[in-house]
PDB file of C-alpha atoms in Angstrom:
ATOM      1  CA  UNK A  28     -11.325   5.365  -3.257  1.00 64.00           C
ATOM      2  CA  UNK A  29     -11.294   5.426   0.699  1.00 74.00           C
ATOM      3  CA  UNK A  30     -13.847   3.595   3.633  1.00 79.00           C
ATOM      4  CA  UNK A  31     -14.645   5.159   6.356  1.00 80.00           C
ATOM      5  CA  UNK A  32     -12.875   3.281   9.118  1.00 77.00           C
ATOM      6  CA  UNK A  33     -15.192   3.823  11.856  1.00 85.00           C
ATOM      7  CA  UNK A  34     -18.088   2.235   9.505  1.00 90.00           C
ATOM      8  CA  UNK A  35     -19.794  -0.839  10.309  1.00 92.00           C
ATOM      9  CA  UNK A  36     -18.315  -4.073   9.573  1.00 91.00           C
ATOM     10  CA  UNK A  37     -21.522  -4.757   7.701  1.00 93.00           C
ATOM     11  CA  UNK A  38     -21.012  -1.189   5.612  1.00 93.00           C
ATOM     12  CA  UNK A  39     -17.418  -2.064   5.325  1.00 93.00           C
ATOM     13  CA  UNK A  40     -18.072  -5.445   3.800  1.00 93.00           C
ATOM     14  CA  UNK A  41     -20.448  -3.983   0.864  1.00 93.00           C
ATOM     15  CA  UNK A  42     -18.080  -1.241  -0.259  1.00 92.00           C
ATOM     16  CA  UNK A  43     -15.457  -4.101  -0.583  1.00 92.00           C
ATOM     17  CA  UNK A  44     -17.818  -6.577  -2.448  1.00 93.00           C
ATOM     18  CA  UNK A  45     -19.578  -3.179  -4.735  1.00 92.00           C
ATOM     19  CA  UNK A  46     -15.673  -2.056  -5.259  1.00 91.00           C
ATOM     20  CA  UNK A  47     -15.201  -5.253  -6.357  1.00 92.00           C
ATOM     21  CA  UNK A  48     -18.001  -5.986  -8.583  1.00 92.00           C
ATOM     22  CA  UNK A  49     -17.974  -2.291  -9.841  1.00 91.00           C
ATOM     23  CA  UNK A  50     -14.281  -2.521 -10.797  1.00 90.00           C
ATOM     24  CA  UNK A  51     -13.996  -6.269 -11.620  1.00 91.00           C
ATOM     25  CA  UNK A  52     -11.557  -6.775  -8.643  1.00 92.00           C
ATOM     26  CA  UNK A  53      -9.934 -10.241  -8.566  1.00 93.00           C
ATOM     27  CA  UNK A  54      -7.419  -9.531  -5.781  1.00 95.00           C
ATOM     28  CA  UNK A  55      -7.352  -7.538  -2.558  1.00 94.00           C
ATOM     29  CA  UNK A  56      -4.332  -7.371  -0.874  1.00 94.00           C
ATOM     30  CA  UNK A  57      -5.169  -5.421   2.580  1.00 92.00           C
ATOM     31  CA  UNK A  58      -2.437  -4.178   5.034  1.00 87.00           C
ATOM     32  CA  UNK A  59      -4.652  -2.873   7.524  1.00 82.00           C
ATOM     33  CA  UNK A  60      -6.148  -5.046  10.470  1.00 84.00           C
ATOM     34  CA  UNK A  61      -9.288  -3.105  10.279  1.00 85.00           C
ATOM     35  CA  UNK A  62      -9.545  -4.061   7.015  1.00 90.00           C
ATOM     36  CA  UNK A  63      -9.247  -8.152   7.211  1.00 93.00           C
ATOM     37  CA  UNK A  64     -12.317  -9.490   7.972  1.00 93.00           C
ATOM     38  CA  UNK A  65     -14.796  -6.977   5.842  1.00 94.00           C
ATOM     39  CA  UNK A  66     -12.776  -7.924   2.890  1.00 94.00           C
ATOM     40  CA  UNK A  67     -12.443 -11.294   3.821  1.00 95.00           C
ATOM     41  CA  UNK A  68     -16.606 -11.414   4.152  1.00 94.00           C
ATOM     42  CA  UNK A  69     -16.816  -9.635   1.121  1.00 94.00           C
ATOM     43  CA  UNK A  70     -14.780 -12.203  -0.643  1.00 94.00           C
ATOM     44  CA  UNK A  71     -17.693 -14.886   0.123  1.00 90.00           C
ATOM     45  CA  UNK A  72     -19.878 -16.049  -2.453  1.00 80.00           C
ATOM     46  CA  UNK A  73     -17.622 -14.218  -5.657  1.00 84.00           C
ATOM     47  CA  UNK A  74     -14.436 -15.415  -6.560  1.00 86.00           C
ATOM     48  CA  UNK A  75     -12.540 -12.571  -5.044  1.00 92.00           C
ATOM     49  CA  UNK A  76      -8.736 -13.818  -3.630  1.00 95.00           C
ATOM     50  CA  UNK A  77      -7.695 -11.988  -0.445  1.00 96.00           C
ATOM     51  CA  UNK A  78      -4.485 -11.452   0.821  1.00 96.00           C
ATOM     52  CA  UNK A  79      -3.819 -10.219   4.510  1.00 96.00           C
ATOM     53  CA  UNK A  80      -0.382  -8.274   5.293  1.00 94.00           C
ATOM     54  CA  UNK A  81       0.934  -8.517   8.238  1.00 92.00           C
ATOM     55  CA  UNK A  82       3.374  -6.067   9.915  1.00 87.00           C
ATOM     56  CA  UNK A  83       3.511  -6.676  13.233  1.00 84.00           C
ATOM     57  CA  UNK A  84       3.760  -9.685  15.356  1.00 76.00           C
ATOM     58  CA  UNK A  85       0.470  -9.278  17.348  1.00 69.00           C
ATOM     59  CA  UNK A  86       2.330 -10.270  20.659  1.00 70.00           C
ATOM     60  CA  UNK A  87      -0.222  -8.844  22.958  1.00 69.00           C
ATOM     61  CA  UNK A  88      -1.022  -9.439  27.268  1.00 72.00           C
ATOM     62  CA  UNK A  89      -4.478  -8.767  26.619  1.00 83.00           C
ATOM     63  CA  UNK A  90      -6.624 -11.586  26.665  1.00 88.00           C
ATOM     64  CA  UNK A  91     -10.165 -10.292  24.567  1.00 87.00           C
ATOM     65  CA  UNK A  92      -7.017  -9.750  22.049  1.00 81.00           C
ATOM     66  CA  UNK A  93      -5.477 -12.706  21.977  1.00 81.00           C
ATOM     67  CA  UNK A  94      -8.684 -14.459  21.636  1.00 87.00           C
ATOM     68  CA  UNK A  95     -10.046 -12.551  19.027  1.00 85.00           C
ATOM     69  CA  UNK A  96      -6.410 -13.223  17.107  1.00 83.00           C
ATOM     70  CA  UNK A  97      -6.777 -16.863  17.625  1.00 85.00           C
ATOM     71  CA  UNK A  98     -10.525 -16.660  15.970  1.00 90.00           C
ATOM     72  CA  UNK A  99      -8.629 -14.848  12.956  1.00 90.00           C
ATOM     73  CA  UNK A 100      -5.655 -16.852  12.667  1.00 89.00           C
ATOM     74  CA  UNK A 101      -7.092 -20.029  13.528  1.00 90.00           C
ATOM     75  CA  UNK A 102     -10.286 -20.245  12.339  1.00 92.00           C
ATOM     76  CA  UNK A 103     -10.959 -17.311   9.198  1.00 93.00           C
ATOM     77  CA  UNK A 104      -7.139 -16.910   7.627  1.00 92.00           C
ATOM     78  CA  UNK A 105      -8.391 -20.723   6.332  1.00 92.00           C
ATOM     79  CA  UNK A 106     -10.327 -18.417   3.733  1.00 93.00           C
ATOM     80  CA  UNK A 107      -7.423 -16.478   3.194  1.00 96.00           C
ATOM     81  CA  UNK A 108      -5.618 -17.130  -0.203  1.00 96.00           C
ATOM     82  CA  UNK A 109      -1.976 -15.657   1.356  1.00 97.00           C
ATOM     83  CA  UNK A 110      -0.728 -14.182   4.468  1.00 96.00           C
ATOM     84  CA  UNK A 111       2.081 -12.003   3.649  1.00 95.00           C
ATOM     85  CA  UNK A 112       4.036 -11.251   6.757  1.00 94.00           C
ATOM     86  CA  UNK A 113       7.396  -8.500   6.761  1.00 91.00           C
ATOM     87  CA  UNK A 114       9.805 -10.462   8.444  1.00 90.00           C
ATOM     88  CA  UNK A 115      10.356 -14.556   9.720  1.00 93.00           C
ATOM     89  CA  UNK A 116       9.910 -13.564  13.074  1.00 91.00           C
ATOM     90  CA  UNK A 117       6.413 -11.987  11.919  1.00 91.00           C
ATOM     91  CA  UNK A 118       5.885 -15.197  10.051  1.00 94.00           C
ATOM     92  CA  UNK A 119       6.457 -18.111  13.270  1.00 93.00           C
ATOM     93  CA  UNK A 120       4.212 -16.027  15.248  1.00 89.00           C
ATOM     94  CA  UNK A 121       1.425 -16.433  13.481  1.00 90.00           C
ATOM     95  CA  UNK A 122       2.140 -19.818  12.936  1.00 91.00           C
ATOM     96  CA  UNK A 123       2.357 -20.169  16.308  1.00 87.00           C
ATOM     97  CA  UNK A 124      -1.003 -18.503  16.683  1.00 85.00           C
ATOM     98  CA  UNK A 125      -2.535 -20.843  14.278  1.00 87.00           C
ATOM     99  CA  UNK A 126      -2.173 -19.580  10.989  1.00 91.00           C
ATOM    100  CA  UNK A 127      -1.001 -22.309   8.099  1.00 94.00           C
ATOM    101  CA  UNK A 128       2.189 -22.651   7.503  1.00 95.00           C
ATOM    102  CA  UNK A 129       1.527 -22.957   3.959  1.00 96.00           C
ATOM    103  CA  UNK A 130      -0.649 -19.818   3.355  1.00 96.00           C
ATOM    104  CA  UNK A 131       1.348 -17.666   5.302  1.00 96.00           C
ATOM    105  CA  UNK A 132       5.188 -16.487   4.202  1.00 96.00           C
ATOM    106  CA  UNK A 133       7.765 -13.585   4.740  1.00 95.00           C
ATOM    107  CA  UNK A 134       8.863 -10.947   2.795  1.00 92.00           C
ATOM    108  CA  UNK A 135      10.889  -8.746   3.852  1.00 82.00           C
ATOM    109  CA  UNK A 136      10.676  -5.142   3.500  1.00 73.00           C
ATOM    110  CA  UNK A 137      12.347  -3.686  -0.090  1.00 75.00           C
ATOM    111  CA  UNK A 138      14.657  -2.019   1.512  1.00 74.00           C
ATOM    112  CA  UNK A 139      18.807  -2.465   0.625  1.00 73.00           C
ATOM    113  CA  UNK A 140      20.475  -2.052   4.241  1.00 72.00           C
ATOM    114  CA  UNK A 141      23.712  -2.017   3.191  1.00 77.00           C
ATOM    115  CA  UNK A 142      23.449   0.521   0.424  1.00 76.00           C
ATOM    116  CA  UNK A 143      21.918   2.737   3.053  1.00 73.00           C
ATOM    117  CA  UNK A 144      24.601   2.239   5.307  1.00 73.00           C
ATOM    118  CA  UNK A 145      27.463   2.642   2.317  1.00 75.00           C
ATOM    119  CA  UNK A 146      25.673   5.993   2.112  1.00 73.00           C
ATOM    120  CA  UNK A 147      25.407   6.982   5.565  1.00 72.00           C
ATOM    121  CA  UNK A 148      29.225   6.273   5.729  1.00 72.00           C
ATOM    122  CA  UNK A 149      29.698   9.036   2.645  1.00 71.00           C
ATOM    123  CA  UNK A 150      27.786  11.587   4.714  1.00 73.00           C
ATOM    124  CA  UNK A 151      30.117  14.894   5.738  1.00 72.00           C
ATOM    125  CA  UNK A 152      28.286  14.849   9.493  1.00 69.00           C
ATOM    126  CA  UNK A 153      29.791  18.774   9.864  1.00 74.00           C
ATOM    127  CA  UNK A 154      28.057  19.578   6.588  1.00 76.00           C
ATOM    128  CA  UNK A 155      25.061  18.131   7.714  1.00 71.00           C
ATOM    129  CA  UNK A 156      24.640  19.716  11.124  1.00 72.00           C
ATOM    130  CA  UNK A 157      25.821  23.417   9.758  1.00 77.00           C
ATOM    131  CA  UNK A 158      23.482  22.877   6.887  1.00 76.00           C
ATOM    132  CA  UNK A 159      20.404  22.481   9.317  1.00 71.00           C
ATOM    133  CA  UNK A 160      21.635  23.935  11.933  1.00 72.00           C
ATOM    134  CA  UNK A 161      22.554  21.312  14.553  1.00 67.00           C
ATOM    135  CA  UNK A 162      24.441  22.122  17.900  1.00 65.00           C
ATOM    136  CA  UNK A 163      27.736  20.857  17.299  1.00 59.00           C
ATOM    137  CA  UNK A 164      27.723  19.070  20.841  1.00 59.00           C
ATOM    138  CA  UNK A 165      24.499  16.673  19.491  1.00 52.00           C
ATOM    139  CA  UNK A 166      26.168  13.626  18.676  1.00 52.00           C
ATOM    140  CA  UNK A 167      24.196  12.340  16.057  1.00 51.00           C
ATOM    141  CA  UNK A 168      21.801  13.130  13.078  1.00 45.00           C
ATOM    142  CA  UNK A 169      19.278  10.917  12.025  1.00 51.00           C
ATOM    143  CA  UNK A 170      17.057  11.357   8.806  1.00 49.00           C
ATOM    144  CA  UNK A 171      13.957  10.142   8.481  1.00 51.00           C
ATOM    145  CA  UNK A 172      11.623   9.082   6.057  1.00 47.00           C
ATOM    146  CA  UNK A 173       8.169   7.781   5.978  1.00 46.00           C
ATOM    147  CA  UNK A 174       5.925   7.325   3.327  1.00 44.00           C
ATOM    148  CA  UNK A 175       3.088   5.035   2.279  1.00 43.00           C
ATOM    149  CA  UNK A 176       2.224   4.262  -1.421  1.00 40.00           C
TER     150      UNK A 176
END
């Protein structure tokens, strides 16, 4: 199922609610800032938990953003059954920013550093750079992967 993200907010809050009513939704769990407050409004009036996911730390110059953060953080993520954020740095500035330190926690990304790195150790670089065809005189090779469930 997929919303149009250049819809309304008002459009984008009555595919949530219908999605959720159609489907018998209990939970939504959204990791996109577009996303927050049309679920969140959907989430009014049914007994629909939302969580918010957080992957950035929202550090921004820009005044119309940081007010419009503080409004979210502040004042709506009070609605807001969880705010999952990727890392504790993540986590403090929101806190900062206003969100509750009780609805709002870190996890960290599922990925094992150090069996990455055992395996990056393991790596025949020569292999590597004949096998795709690197220039000898590059001094490193870095792979690359990017996915989203």
């Amino acid at each position: 199922v997929f919303v149009d993200r250049n819809s309304s907010l008002r459009d984008q809050k009555r595919f949530f609610r219908e999605l959720a009513e159609k489907y018998g939704i209990k939970l939504m769990h959204t990791h996109f800032v577009k996303f927050d407050i049309p679920v969140l409004q959907a989430s009014k009036k049914s007994n629909l938990h939302v969580i918010w996911h957080v992957h950035n730390d929202l550090t921004h110059n820009n005044v119309k953003q940081r007010v419009k953060d503080f409004i979210k953080f502040r004042i709506m993520s009070k609605n807001v059954d969880k705010i999952i954020c990727v890392s504790e740095p993540v986590k403090q500035n929101l806190i900062k920013r206003g969100s509750s330190p009780d609805k709002t926690i870190a996890v960290k990304n599922g990925i094992d550093v150090e069996r990455i790195d055992k395996k990056l150790q393991e790596i025949n670089r020569e292999e590597i750079r004949k096998r795709f065809d690197f220039s000898t005189s590059e001094s490193r090779v870095s792979l690359t992967l990017l996915e989203r469930l």
